[in-house]
Short mmCIF file of C-alpha atoms in Angstrom, two decimals:
data_model
loop_
_atom_site.label_atom_id
_atom_site.label_comp_id
_atom_site.label_asym_id
_atom_site.label_seq_id
_atom_site.Cartn_x
_atom_site.Cartn_y
_atom_site.Cartn_z
CA MET A 56 -40.97 -46.19 3.25
CA ASN A 57 -37.36 -47.33 3.06
CA ARG A 58 -37.25 -46.43 -0.63
CA ILE A 59 -38.64 -42.88 0.18
CA SER A 60 -36.09 -42.47 3.00
CA ARG A 61 -33.23 -43.43 0.71
CA ARG A 62 -34.32 -40.98 -1.87
CA SER A 63 -34.66 -38.35 0.75
CA TYR A 64 -31.09 -38.96 1.97
CA ILE A 65 -29.85 -38.84 -1.59
CA MET A 66 -31.62 -35.49 -2.18
CA TYR A 67 -30.19 -34.14 1.13
CA PHE A 68 -26.70 -35.28 0.06
CA PHE A 69 -26.90 -33.56 -3.24
CA ALA A 70 -28.36 -30.42 -1.71
CA PHE A 71 -25.55 -30.39 0.79
CA ALA A 72 -22.87 -31.15 -1.88
CA PHE A 73 -24.43 -28.21 -3.98
CA PHE A 74 -24.24 -25.92 -0.87
CA ILE A 75 -20.54 -26.88 -0.17
CA GLY A 76 -19.77 -26.36 -3.90
CA LEU A 77 -21.28 -22.85 -3.77
CA MET A 78 -19.30 -22.07 -0.61
CA ILE A 79 -16.06 -23.20 -2.36
CA LEU A 80 -16.85 -21.14 -5.37
CA PHE A 81 -17.62 -18.10 -3.24
CA PHE A 82 -14.48 -18.29 -1.29
CA THR A 83 -12.34 -19.07 -4.32
CA MET A 84 -13.77 -15.98 -6.05
CA GLU A 85 -13.28 -13.82 -2.96
CA ALA A 86 -9.65 -14.99 -2.64
CA ASN A 87 -8.62 -14.92 -6.29
CA SER A 88 -10.97 -12.57 -8.24
CA GLY A 89 -8.69 -9.60 -7.61
CA LYS A 90 -5.84 -11.54 -9.22
CA TRP A 91 -7.99 -12.76 -12.13
CA VAL A 92 -9.38 -9.42 -13.09
CA VAL A 93 -5.96 -7.85 -13.44
CA LYS A 94 -4.53 -10.56 -15.72
CA ASP A 95 -3.20 -9.20 -18.99
CA TYR A 96 -5.97 -10.90 -21.04
CA ASN A 97 -8.44 -8.24 -19.51
CA LYS A 98 -9.05 -5.89 -22.39
CA HIS A 99 -10.43 -3.23 -20.10
CA LEU A 100 -6.91 -2.92 -18.54
CA TYR A 101 -4.46 -4.09 -21.20
CA SER A 102 -3.53 -3.62 -24.75
CA ASN A 103 -0.88 -5.92 -26.23
CA GLY A 104 0.20 -6.96 -22.75
CA GLU A 105 0.60 -3.33 -21.68
CA LEU A 106 -1.31 -1.84 -18.72
CA LEU A 107 -3.27 1.15 -19.91
CA ALA A 108 -5.93 2.02 -17.39
CA ALA A 109 -5.13 2.57 -13.70
CA GLY A 110 -4.98 5.25 -11.08
CA THR A 111 -2.37 7.86 -10.61
CA ILE A 112 0.91 7.07 -8.79
CA THR A 113 2.56 9.94 -6.89
CA ASP A 114 5.54 10.32 -4.60
CA ARG A 115 5.23 11.46 -0.97
CA TYR A 116 4.97 15.16 -2.01
CA GLY A 117 2.40 14.58 -4.81
CA VAL A 118 4.88 14.54 -7.71
CA VAL A 119 3.14 12.31 -10.48
CA LEU A 120 5.23 9.29 -11.31
CA ALA A 121 2.66 7.56 -13.56
CA GLN A 122 -0.96 8.16 -14.65
CA THR A 123 -3.40 7.44 -17.48
CA VAL A 124 -3.87 10.21 -19.98
CA ASP A 125 -6.29 9.78 -22.89
CA GLY A 126 -6.23 5.91 -22.53
CA GLU A 127 -2.36 5.80 -22.46
CA ARG A 128 -0.12 5.14 -19.50
CA LYS A 129 2.33 8.15 -18.92
CA TYR A 130 5.31 8.44 -16.71
CA ASN A 131 6.83 11.58 -15.28
CA ASP A 132 8.18 14.20 -17.87
CA ASP A 133 11.74 14.27 -16.27
CA TYR A 134 14.05 11.58 -17.58
CA LYS A 135 15.97 11.34 -14.32
CA VAL A 136 12.79 10.96 -12.20
CA ARG A 137 11.55 8.24 -14.58
CA THR A 138 14.62 6.15 -14.56
CA ALA A 139 15.31 6.68 -10.66
CA THR A 140 11.86 5.55 -9.75
CA LEU A 141 11.22 2.93 -12.33
CA HIS A 142 11.84 -0.06 -10.10
CA VAL A 143 9.35 1.28 -7.49
CA VAL A 144 6.73 2.37 -9.97
CA GLY A 145 7.26 -0.58 -12.28
CA ASP A 146 6.79 -1.20 -16.01
CA THR A 147 3.41 -1.58 -17.64
CA ALA A 148 4.17 -5.09 -18.99
CA GLY A 149 4.91 -6.48 -15.51
CA PHE A 150 8.45 -7.52 -15.90
CA ILE A 151 9.33 -5.58 -12.69
CA SER A 152 7.40 -7.74 -10.30
CA THR A 153 7.85 -5.65 -7.16
CA GLY A 154 6.84 -2.42 -8.97
CA VAL A 155 3.55 -0.83 -8.01
CA HIS A 156 2.10 -1.54 -11.48
CA SER A 157 2.45 -5.20 -10.73
CA SER A 158 2.30 -5.59 -6.94
CA MET A 159 -0.69 -3.27 -6.36
CA LYS A 160 -2.62 -3.77 -9.61
CA SER A 161 -5.87 -4.43 -7.82
CA GLN A 162 -5.65 -1.15 -5.83
CA LEU A 163 -4.58 0.78 -8.83
CA THR A 164 -7.39 -0.44 -10.99
CA GLY A 165 -9.98 0.23 -8.29
CA TYR A 166 -11.25 -3.29 -8.29
CA SER A 167 -13.74 -4.36 -5.66
CA LEU A 168 -15.48 -7.73 -5.21
CA LEU A 169 -18.91 -6.13 -5.49
CA ASN A 170 -18.34 -3.84 -8.54
CA GLY A 171 -15.30 -5.29 -10.23
CA VAL A 172 -13.56 -2.55 -12.28
CA TYR A 173 -16.78 -0.58 -12.85
CA LYS A 174 -15.19 2.63 -11.62
CA LEU A 175 -12.27 2.17 -14.03
CA LYS A 176 -14.67 1.43 -17.01
CA LYS A 177 -16.74 4.40 -16.12
CA ASN A 178 -14.10 7.06 -15.49
CA GLY A 179 -11.05 5.54 -17.28
CA THR A 180 -9.00 5.61 -14.18
CA GLY A 181 -8.89 3.51 -10.95
CA ASN A 182 -7.64 4.35 -7.45
CA ASP A 183 -4.79 6.74 -6.99
CA ILE A 184 -1.82 5.66 -4.73
CA GLN A 185 0.58 7.99 -2.85
CA LEU A 186 3.86 6.40 -2.30
CA SER A 187 6.29 7.06 0.62
CA ILE A 188 9.35 7.53 -1.69
CA ASP A 189 10.67 10.92 -2.42
CA SER A 190 11.56 11.32 -6.17
CA ARG A 191 14.18 14.00 -5.44
CA LEU A 192 16.08 11.69 -3.03
CA CYS A 193 15.80 8.80 -5.56
CA VAL A 194 17.38 11.04 -8.26
CA THR A 195 20.12 11.99 -5.88
CA ALA A 196 20.79 8.33 -5.02
CA MET A 197 20.87 7.21 -8.75
CA ASP A 198 23.39 10.00 -9.49
CA ALA A 199 25.46 9.16 -6.50
CA LEU A 200 25.79 5.43 -7.60
CA GLY A 201 27.13 6.57 -10.87
CA ASN A 202 28.30 3.77 -12.96
CA ASN A 203 28.10 1.13 -10.24
CA LYS A 204 25.54 -1.56 -10.39
CA GLY A 205 23.88 -1.89 -7.04
CA THR A 206 21.28 -0.31 -4.79
CA ILE A 207 20.50 2.43 -2.29
CA GLY A 208 17.71 2.25 0.18
CA VAL A 209 16.59 4.78 2.67
CA TYR A 210 14.10 3.71 5.39
CA ASN A 211 12.45 5.69 8.18
CA TYR A 212 13.02 3.50 11.28
CA LYS A 213 10.21 5.20 13.21
CA THR A 214 7.41 4.98 10.66
CA GLY A 215 8.57 2.10 8.35
CA GLU A 216 8.13 4.27 5.25
CA VAL A 217 10.73 3.66 2.40
CA TYR A 218 11.85 7.02 1.09
CA CYS A 219 14.29 5.69 -1.57
CA ALA A 220 14.64 2.35 -3.26
CA VAL A 221 16.96 2.88 -6.21
CA SER A 222 18.34 -0.04 -8.19
CA LEU A 223 20.89 0.12 -11.07
CA PRO A 224 21.02 -0.72 -13.84
CA THR A 225 17.77 0.98 -14.84
CA TYR A 226 16.28 2.23 -18.05
CA ASP A 227 13.81 4.81 -19.51
CA PRO A 228 10.38 3.28 -19.88
CA TYR A 229 9.97 5.69 -22.85
CA ASP A 230 13.10 4.33 -24.56
CA LYS A 231 13.51 0.77 -23.44
CA PRO A 232 16.70 -0.84 -24.81
CA LYS A 233 15.87 -3.25 -27.58
CA ASP A 234 18.69 -5.65 -26.75
CA ILE A 235 17.79 -6.30 -23.05
CA MET A 236 16.70 -9.86 -23.87
CA THR A 237 19.65 -10.65 -26.16
CA ASP A 238 22.60 -8.86 -24.59
CA ASP A 239 25.26 -11.25 -23.42
CA THR A 240 27.74 -8.74 -21.93
CA GLY A 241 26.11 -8.64 -18.55
CA LYS A 242 25.21 -4.90 -19.05
CA TYR A 243 21.48 -5.50 -18.27
CA GLU A 244 21.93 -8.29 -15.75
CA GLY A 245 19.07 -8.01 -13.23
CA ILE A 246 17.72 -4.86 -14.82
CA TYR A 247 14.10 -5.87 -13.95
CA MET A 248 14.99 -6.54 -10.28
CA ASN A 249 14.68 -4.03 -7.60
CA ARG A 250 17.89 -5.01 -5.83
CA TYR A 251 16.80 -3.17 -2.53
CA PHE A 252 13.84 -5.64 -2.18
CA SER A 253 14.87 -8.61 -4.24
CA GLY A 254 18.69 -8.63 -4.07
CA LEU A 255 20.83 -11.12 -2.05
CA TYR A 256 24.40 -10.27 -1.39
CA THR A 257 27.34 -11.58 0.56
CA PRO A 258 27.37 -9.12 3.52
CA GLY A 259 31.10 -9.00 4.26
CA SER A 260 31.89 -7.19 7.43
CA THR A 261 28.33 -5.68 7.85
CA PHE A 262 27.47 -9.09 9.31
CA LYS A 263 29.82 -8.42 12.20
CA ILE A 264 26.92 -6.52 13.68
CA VAL A 265 25.08 -10.05 14.05
CA THR A 266 28.21 -11.60 15.48
CA ALA A 267 28.63 -8.72 17.94
CA CYS A 268 25.01 -9.17 18.98
CA CYS A 269 25.49 -12.84 19.67
CA ALA A 270 28.59 -12.00 21.74
CA ILE A 271 26.72 -9.42 23.74
CA ASP A 272 23.89 -12.00 24.36
CA ASN A 273 26.12 -14.84 25.39
CA LEU A 274 29.52 -13.78 26.67
CA ILE A 275 29.34 -12.15 30.02
CA ASP A 276 32.85 -10.71 29.93
CA ILE A 277 32.65 -9.46 26.31
CA ASN A 278 32.89 -5.74 27.29
CA THR A 279 36.13 -6.33 29.24
CA ARG A 280 37.87 -8.67 26.81
CA THR A 281 40.79 -7.89 24.72
CA PHE A 282 41.83 -9.49 21.37
CA THR A 283 45.26 -9.86 19.94
CA CYS A 284 45.46 -9.61 16.23
CA ASN A 285 48.61 -10.89 14.45
CA GLY A 286 47.03 -10.89 11.05
CA ALA A 287 44.91 -13.95 11.20
CA TRP A 288 42.73 -16.30 13.33
CA VAL A 289 44.05 -19.86 13.24
CA ASN A 290 42.27 -22.99 14.46
CA LYS A 291 43.89 -26.04 16.07
CA VAL A 292 44.56 -27.79 12.79
CA GLY A 293 46.11 -24.81 11.09
CA ASN A 294 43.15 -23.46 9.08
CA LYS A 295 43.02 -19.75 9.12
CA VAL A 296 40.84 -16.69 8.55
CA THR A 297 43.14 -13.83 7.30
CA CYS A 298 42.67 -10.34 8.61
CA ASN A 299 42.59 -6.97 6.86
CA GLY A 300 45.53 -5.81 9.00
CA VAL A 301 47.70 -6.53 12.01
CA HIS A 302 45.77 -4.66 14.74
CA GLY A 303 47.67 -5.64 17.87
CA THR A 304 45.55 -5.51 21.01
CA LEU A 305 41.97 -4.35 20.75
CA ASN A 306 38.93 -4.25 23.05
CA PHE A 307 35.48 -5.25 21.73
CA GLU A 308 34.46 -1.76 20.55
CA GLN A 309 37.92 -1.23 18.81
CA ALA A 310 37.60 -4.59 17.14
CA LEU A 311 34.26 -3.45 15.44
CA GLN A 312 35.80 -0.12 14.62
CA HIS A 313 38.76 -1.70 12.92
CA SER A 314 36.59 -4.42 11.43
CA CYS A 315 39.07 -7.00 12.74
CA ASN A 316 38.55 -10.47 11.15
CA THR A 317 40.84 -12.03 13.74
CA ALA A 318 38.53 -10.94 16.53
CA PHE A 319 35.27 -11.75 14.92
CA ALA A 320 36.38 -15.05 13.50
CA SER A 321 37.51 -16.03 16.93
CA LEU A 322 34.14 -14.95 18.52
CA ALA A 323 32.10 -17.03 16.00
CA ALA A 324 34.26 -19.94 16.51
CA GLU A 325 33.87 -19.79 20.28
CA LEU A 326 30.10 -19.01 20.28
CA GLY A 327 29.27 -22.20 18.30
CA ASN A 328 26.68 -23.21 15.75
CA GLU A 329 23.67 -23.11 17.89
CA LYS A 330 24.18 -19.68 19.34
CA MET A 331 25.15 -18.09 16.04
CA GLN A 332 22.27 -19.68 14.23
CA LYS A 333 19.84 -18.53 16.95
CA THR A 334 20.98 -14.97 16.92
CA ALA A 335 21.05 -14.62 13.16
CA GLU A 336 17.52 -15.92 12.90
CA GLU A 337 16.45 -13.46 15.62
CA CYS A 338 17.96 -10.78 13.56
CA GLY A 339 15.78 -11.63 10.60
CA PHE A 340 17.76 -14.26 8.63
CA ASN A 341 15.82 -17.25 7.15
CA LYS A 342 12.55 -15.27 7.84
CA LYS A 343 9.85 -14.28 5.30
CA ILE A 344 9.39 -10.58 5.52
CA TYR A 345 6.69 -8.80 3.44
CA VAL A 346 6.60 -5.21 2.17
CA ASP A 347 2.99 -4.49 1.36
CA ASN A 348 1.99 -7.07 -1.37
CA PHE A 349 5.31 -8.61 -2.01
CA LYS A 350 7.99 -10.64 -0.24
CA LEU A 351 11.59 -9.54 0.26
CA ALA A 352 14.28 -11.89 -0.85
CA THR A 353 14.98 -14.07 2.26
CA SER A 354 18.31 -13.46 3.93
CA TYR A 355 20.23 -16.68 4.34
CA TYR A 356 22.40 -18.00 7.21
CA ASP A 357 23.03 -21.67 7.99
CA VAL A 358 25.83 -22.97 10.26
CA SER A 359 23.90 -25.89 11.64
CA ASP A 360 26.46 -28.38 10.49
CA ALA A 361 29.42 -26.10 10.12
CA TYR A 362 32.99 -26.78 11.27
CA ASP A 363 34.68 -24.07 13.34
CA ILE A 364 36.59 -22.71 10.33
CA ASP A 365 33.41 -22.34 8.36
CA ARG A 366 31.64 -20.75 11.32
CA ALA A 367 34.59 -18.42 11.66
CA TRP A 368 34.30 -17.28 8.12
CA SER A 369 30.49 -16.85 8.63
CA GLY A 370 31.27 -14.63 11.58
CA ILE A 371 32.82 -12.04 9.27
CA GLY A 372 30.05 -12.21 6.67
CA GLN A 373 31.51 -14.83 4.32
CA TYR A 374 30.87 -18.58 4.01
CA THR A 375 27.45 -19.16 2.54
CA THR A 376 25.77 -16.04 4.20
CA LEU A 377 23.58 -13.88 2.11
CA ILE A 378 21.61 -10.75 3.08
CA ASN A 379 18.81 -8.62 1.53
CA PRO A 380 19.61 -4.89 1.51
CA CYS A 381 16.14 -3.98 2.82
CA HIS A 382 16.48 -6.36 5.58
CA SER A 383 19.81 -4.85 6.54
CA THR A 384 18.12 -1.43 7.00
CA MET A 385 15.54 -3.00 9.24
CA MET A 386 18.20 -4.65 11.39
CA VAL A 387 20.01 -1.30 11.93
CA GLY A 388 16.63 0.32 12.41
CA ALA A 389 16.01 -1.96 15.37
CA ILE A 390 19.37 -0.82 16.81
CA ALA A 391 18.61 2.87 16.14
CA ASN A 392 15.22 2.52 18.18
CA LYS A 393 17.29 1.10 20.99
CA THR A 394 14.42 -1.28 21.66
CA GLY A 395 15.30 -4.22 19.26
CA TYR A 396 11.98 -3.42 17.44
CA THR A 397 11.47 -1.76 13.99
CA PRO A 398 8.49 -1.18 11.80
CA VAL A 399 7.88 -3.36 8.82
CA PRO A 400 8.74 -1.35 5.66
CA THR A 401 6.07 0.02 3.42
CA LEU A 402 5.83 1.98 0.17
CA ILE A 403 2.56 3.60 1.04
CA LYS A 404 2.78 7.13 2.64
CA GLY A 405 1.20 7.17 6.06
CA LYS A 406 0.48 3.45 6.25
CA ASN A 407 0.51 1.93 9.74
CA THR A 408 2.57 -1.19 9.92
CA SER A 409 3.39 -3.78 12.50
CA LYS A 410 6.67 -3.98 14.23
CA MET A 411 9.29 -6.85 14.15
CA ASN A 412 11.59 -7.82 17.01
CA PHE A 413 15.26 -8.31 15.99
CA MET A 414 17.05 -8.34 19.33
CA GLY A 415 16.80 -7.47 23.02
CA SER A 416 16.95 -3.85 24.19
CA VAL A 417 20.31 -4.46 25.95
CA SER A 418 21.84 -5.69 22.76
CA ALA A 419 20.26 -2.78 20.71
CA LYS A 420 21.54 -0.11 23.13
CA LYS A 421 25.06 -1.51 23.22
CA LEU A 422 25.20 -1.90 19.38
CA ASN A 423 23.85 1.68 18.95
CA GLN A 424 26.78 2.90 21.07
CA MET A 425 29.24 0.79 19.08
CA LEU A 426 27.94 1.78 15.75
CA ARG A 427 28.07 5.44 16.75
CA SER A 428 31.70 4.89 17.91
CA ASN A 429 32.61 3.42 14.53
CA VAL A 430 31.77 6.86 12.84
CA GLU A 431 32.91 9.02 15.69
CA ASN A 432 36.17 7.43 16.43
CA TYR A 433 37.20 5.61 13.29
CA TYR A 434 35.50 6.67 9.97
CA GLY A 435 35.25 10.25 11.25
CA ASP A 436 32.28 12.53 11.70
CA ASN A 437 33.75 14.76 9.05
CA ARG A 438 32.68 12.16 6.52
CA PHE A 439 29.05 12.87 7.62
CA PRO A 440 28.69 16.43 8.58
CA ASN A 441 25.68 17.45 10.66
CA LEU A 442 24.17 13.94 10.58
CA VAL A 443 25.21 12.20 13.82
CA MET A 444 25.74 8.99 11.93
CA CYS A 445 26.14 5.38 13.13
CA GLY A 446 27.06 2.48 10.88
CA LYS A 447 29.29 -0.23 9.50
CA THR A 448 31.11 -0.73 6.33
CA GLY A 449 31.74 -3.97 4.45
CA THR A 450 33.93 -5.41 1.77
CA ALA A 451 32.43 -8.65 0.64
CA GLU A 452 34.64 -11.04 -1.27
CA VAL A 453 32.93 -12.65 -4.26
CA SER A 454 34.54 -15.72 -6.00
CA GLY A 455 36.27 -14.80 -9.20
CA LYS A 456 35.14 -11.06 -9.21
CA LYS A 457 35.88 -7.86 -7.58
CA PRO A 458 34.38 -7.45 -4.04
CA HIS A 459 31.08 -5.68 -3.27
CA THR A 460 31.41 -2.60 -1.09
CA TRP A 461 28.85 -1.76 1.53
CA PHE A 462 27.75 0.85 4.02
CA VAL A 463 24.68 0.30 6.33
CA GLY A 464 23.83 2.90 8.95
CA TYR A 465 21.53 5.56 10.31
CA SER A 466 21.23 9.06 11.59
CA GLN A 467 20.80 9.51 15.45
CA ARG A 468 19.04 12.96 14.78
CA ASP A 469 15.57 13.03 16.05
CA ASP A 470 14.50 15.08 13.07
CA LEU A 471 16.17 12.68 10.54
CA PRO A 472 15.26 9.10 11.71
CA LEU A 473 16.58 7.48 8.57
CA ALA A 474 18.50 4.32 7.85
CA ILE A 475 20.48 3.82 4.65
CA VAL A 476 22.12 1.04 2.92
CA VAL A 477 24.53 1.36 -0.09
CA VAL A 478 25.68 -1.69 -2.06
CA CYS A 479 28.11 -1.39 -4.99
CA GLU A 480 28.38 -4.60 -6.84
CA ASN A 481 31.85 -5.75 -7.82
CA SER A 482 33.17 -2.22 -7.31
CA GLY A 483 36.47 -3.24 -5.84
CA GLY A 484 38.05 -1.01 -3.08
CA PHE A 485 36.78 -0.67 0.45
CA GLY A 486 33.51 0.41 1.93
CA ILE A 487 35.07 3.42 3.73
CA ASP A 488 36.32 4.72 0.39
CA VAL A 489 33.50 3.64 -2.06
CA ALA A 490 30.20 3.30 -0.10
CA ILE A 491 30.59 5.92 2.55
CA PRO A 492 30.90 8.88 0.19
CA ILE A 493 27.82 7.77 -1.65
CA ALA A 494 25.87 7.32 1.60
CA ASN A 495 26.89 10.73 2.78
CA THR A 496 25.68 12.36 -0.55
CA VAL A 497 22.38 10.78 -0.16
CA MET A 498 21.99 11.54 3.50
CA GLN A 499 23.07 15.18 3.08
CA LYS A 500 20.24 15.53 0.49
CA ALA A 501 17.85 14.08 3.06
CA TYR A 502 19.21 16.56 5.64
CA GLU A 503 18.68 19.39 3.21
CA LEU A 504 15.08 18.22 2.35
CA TYR A 505 13.71 17.25 5.70
CA VAL A 506 15.78 19.33 8.30
CA LEU A 507 17.07 22.45 6.67
CA ALA A 508 13.95 23.16 4.57
CA TYR A 509 11.70 23.00 7.67
CA ALA A 510 14.15 25.13 9.66
CA ASN A 511 14.02 27.75 6.87
CA LEU A 512 10.20 27.70 6.82
CA GLY A 513 10.19 28.24 10.61
CA GLU A 514 12.42 31.33 10.17
CA GLU A 515 10.24 32.69 7.40
CA GLY A 516 6.93 32.05 9.00
#
C-alpha cells in the first residue's frame, strides 16, 4: 500500500506540474504572442526587415498617411505631408520606435489571440487606424520651424487628443538619406526620435510655472509680496544667480511676466528642497507617463541633496532639470482646465483616456490668471490675434552651445481648447522673439481650421 501511495503522489505531482506548466505557457502566449507575431522575421508581414502588410493609417479627417497597395507599403503622395507626419506614422523598418508602424503593430496587422494574422493573410491588410493628428496642422508646424531642430506639439486639453507632433530633422521615407548612419556633422542627430514624445530639454524659464505653483501652495503672503531685483540673487556666501535684467520692484505676477531670475531664484531658495521636490513631482516630474503603447521620456527634477545655490538655479529651470515637451503641454493643460487635472495624451481619434492630477484647483486658477497676464500685459495680445492666449517663454542655457528657446501655452477660447509647445534647439535669441512667432503661426492655422471654418459653414448652411 505504501508503494502504491507513493506512486500515486508522484503521479499527482507530475499532473499538477504539467497543469502549472500549461498555465504558464498559456499566460506567456497571451501576454507575448502579440509581440512575437509582429517580429521582423515573420514573412507574412515583412520583407528584408521592412513592414509590407498592415492596415491603413489616416489623420483625423481621413487623409491617408500610409497604406498597403499591391503588397507594398505606401505613404501619402504629398512630400510635405510625408515628412511632417513621419515621426508619428513611423518608418517601416522600425527605427522610429514611437511611430504607429512600431508602437501599434499588433493593431495595424489585425492580430488576435484566436486567429493570429488570418485576416491579414486573407485580405492583405490588417486593421485601419484613424489618428488624432491633423496633417495640415503638422505641415504648418514643420514649415514654421524652418531650419531649426526641435519640436512642436499641439494637444487638446479637453479630450487628450494630440493634433500635431512634429519633430525636426525629418526625412522623406521615399528618399531616405544614405548617410544617416555615417554622417558626423550632427545634421541627422536624433532624426529617428520624435522629440515631442521622446525629447528631454533644459526647460529654462518655463519651469518658473512650477516654482510659482510651489510658492502659491506654500507661501501664504505670496500674492502681496514684492521683490527687489538689482540684477542678481546672491546667497549668504556670495554665490549668485544672475538676472536677465534689472527689474526694480515687482509683485508676484509682474515677476513672472518679466521672467525675473532674481525673484524666482529667491523663491526656490526659500521654499527648500522638500517643498520644491514635492511640487515638481506633483506636476509630473519623475513620473512615468504613457501615450497609448509607449512611454514618454521621463522629466527629471532632483534637489533632494541640493545646496541653496543649486536649488535657486533649479527654480529658474537650470541646474540638472530636464523636461519632456509633451509633458509640458499636459502641465499647462491642467492649468487651462482650472482644475489641476488634464487628460492623458492619445494619438487615436476619439479614444477615451484617463485624467492625471498635476496640482490643486486653487493653484491652477491662479496660474491660469498669471499666464494670461503674461500675454495680455507683457508679450502683447497683438502677438496672438484672436486667440486669447496664455503662456510662458523660456531661454534655456546649454553648456557650450547656443540656448534653446521655448514657448508653452494655450488658448482660453472654448472653441479652441489647444495647448502648444515650441522648442527650438540651440537657436539662440529669446523665446519672445524666436518661439512666440512660431507658436502664433501654428495656432493661427488651428484657429482657421477649427474656428473660422466651422463659422463659415454655419453661415452657409
